[in-house]
Amino acid sequence: MKKALVCGAGGFIGSHLVKRLKDENYWVRGVDLKYPLFSDSRANEFIIGDLTDMNIVKKAITNEIDEVYQLAADMGGADFIFTGENDADIMNNSATVNLNILRMMNDIGINKIFYSSSACIYPENLQLEVDMPALSEDMAYPGNPDSEYGWEKLFSERLYKAYEKNHSFNVRIARFHNIFGPEGVYQGGREKAPAALCRKVAMSNGEDIEVYGDGYQTRSFLYIDECIEGIRRLMDSSINDPINIGSDECISINDFANMIISISKKSIGIQNIEVKQLGVRGRNSDNTLIRDKLGWSPMQSLEVGIKKTYEWIDKDING
């Protein structure tokens, strides 16, 4: 039986990954600041603690672990990342976690690790229009992310690759593109656009919902089950270069909001509001490399995934 450590196991993607690994008969240890919000963790062991604390890292990373899945980060949606108010914490906390994990793995001789990077590493200048070309992995440099969150992710990619080069680590890196689905946080300031829009629609009794910006900005969104499938396929592959895990189905935010409204069967309008925390103008995933290297790429339509997500959020809010 393989033994895995999932760092960030109390988070949205991490908790789903624990379930998948258990379904594959792994023994799983989870570690996070908190337990999952919406369901009990299926991890065999769960350590509550802060991975910026080396004492917690020593408890989590022990020599019986075969694989480490590193998803722990100080992160959130636009209201958290793009205001600028959390930049120091984002960079310090996430970088410290990655440094601690790699140092401990190297000290005790574990070398296989998955690292969750982000589409936020891509240069801002390639995402200034709604119809910019989809982002392929080779577009990452020259580096020019639009947020400190993106800069930290780019630094940490380099950090993991340095350990691969100097200490013979077996590293897998995925650049996630806007992962969403049931059991993701949908309120409190760290929620991302799909969950936030679903919440607004679910809570509306006919009132218009607010949508950030003019609504023409574009994104692609990936359903959680396909994200987890991509992680597992990547981890079992021989691909050691960063790779996109995202959908290539691009949509404007207003069209996305209207899709959710249609699913709800409510009569609701949209009120576009100007805010500081918008992020880039247009972003989409180029999936050429993952198709070529893995013979697989995400295929589920956005509408199928967002219907499942809206129904879960609506039930959690309204019963």
PDB file of C-alpha atoms in Angstrom, residues 61 66-70 97-115 156-173 235 237-241:
ATOM      1  CA  ILE A  61       6.858  14.397   6.564  1.00  0.00           C
ATOM      2  CA  ASP A  66       6.065   7.573  -0.624  1.00  0.00           C
ATOM      3  CA  GLU A  67       4.514  10.627  -2.308  1.00  0.00           C
ATOM      4  CA  VAL A  68       3.864  14.220  -1.276  1.00  0.00           C
ATOM      5  CA  TYR A  69       1.085  16.318  -2.812  1.00  0.00           C
ATOM      6  CA  GLN A  70       1.757  19.974  -2.015  1.00  0.00           C
ATOM      7  CA  VAL A  97       5.755  26.356   3.354  1.00  0.00           C
ATOM      8  CA  ASN A  98       7.468  25.261   0.144  1.00  0.00           C
ATOM      9  CA  LEU A  99      10.957  25.838   1.535  1.00  0.00           C
ATOM     10  CA  ASN A 100      10.127  23.878   4.688  1.00  0.00           C
ATOM     11  CA  ILE A 101       8.616  20.941   2.811  1.00  0.00           C
ATOM     12  CA  LEU A 102      11.516  20.593   0.403  1.00  0.00           C
ATOM     13  CA  ARG A 103      14.110  20.909   3.151  1.00  0.00           C
ATOM     14  CA  MET A 104      12.485  18.184   5.246  1.00  0.00           C
ATOM     15  CA  MET A 105      11.961  15.852   2.287  1.00  0.00           C
ATOM     16  CA  ASN A 106      15.612  16.218   1.355  1.00  0.00           C
ATOM     17  CA  ASP A 107      16.751  15.637   4.934  1.00  0.00           C
ATOM     18  CA  ILE A 108      14.951  12.294   5.269  1.00  0.00           C
ATOM     19  CA  GLY A 109      15.293  11.079   1.672  1.00  0.00           C
ATOM     20  CA  ILE A 110      11.799  11.423   0.152  1.00  0.00           C
ATOM     21  CA  ASN A 111      11.916  12.804  -3.383  1.00  0.00           C
ATOM     22  CA  LYS A 112       8.572  12.364  -5.182  1.00  0.00           C
ATOM     23  CA  ILE A 113       6.330  15.426  -5.019  1.00  0.00           C
ATOM     24  CA  PHE A 114       3.434  17.089  -6.824  1.00  0.00           C
ATOM     25  CA  TYR A 115       3.314  20.889  -6.655  1.00  0.00           C
ATOM     26  CA  SER A 156       8.246  28.169  -6.175  1.00  0.00           C
ATOM     27  CA  GLU A 157       8.182  26.448  -9.564  1.00  0.00           C
ATOM     28  CA  ARG A 158      11.855  27.419  -9.882  1.00  0.00           C
ATOM     29  CA  LEU A 159      12.496  26.238  -6.346  1.00  0.00           C
ATOM     30  CA  TYR A 160      11.076  22.777  -7.045  1.00  0.00           C
ATOM     31  CA  LYS A 161      13.018  22.528 -10.299  1.00  0.00           C
ATOM     32  CA  ALA A 162      16.221  23.482  -8.444  1.00  0.00           C
ATOM     33  CA  TYR A 163      15.692  20.631  -5.987  1.00  0.00           C
ATOM     34  CA  GLU A 164      15.067  18.341  -8.951  1.00  0.00           C
ATOM     35  CA  LYS A 165      18.375  19.395 -10.488  1.00  0.00           C
ATOM     36  CA  ASN A 166      20.544  19.500  -7.373  1.00  0.00           C
ATOM     37  CA  HIS A 167      18.980  16.788  -5.193  1.00  0.00           C
ATOM     38  CA  SER A 168      17.466  14.335  -7.738  1.00  0.00           C
ATOM     39  CA  PHE A 169      13.868  15.097  -6.788  1.00  0.00           C
ATOM     40  CA  ASN A 170      11.060  13.574  -8.864  1.00  0.00           C
ATOM     41  CA  VAL A 171       8.855  16.649  -9.366  1.00  0.00           C
ATOM     42  CA  ARG A 172       5.469  17.109 -11.051  1.00  0.00           C
ATOM     43  CA  ILE A 173       4.100  20.643 -11.468  1.00  0.00           C
ATOM     44  CA  MET A 235       1.806  12.089 -10.938  1.00  0.00           C
ATOM     45  CA  SER A 237       3.561  10.024 -15.737  1.00  0.00           C
ATOM     46  CA  SER A 238       7.174  10.867 -16.547  1.00  0.00           C
ATOM     47  CA  ILE A 239       6.410  14.546 -17.292  1.00  0.00           C
ATOM     48  CA  ASN A 240       8.707  16.739 -15.218  1.00  0.00           C
ATOM     49  CA  ASP A 241       7.999  20.111 -16.846  1.00  0.00           C
TER      50      ASP A 241
END
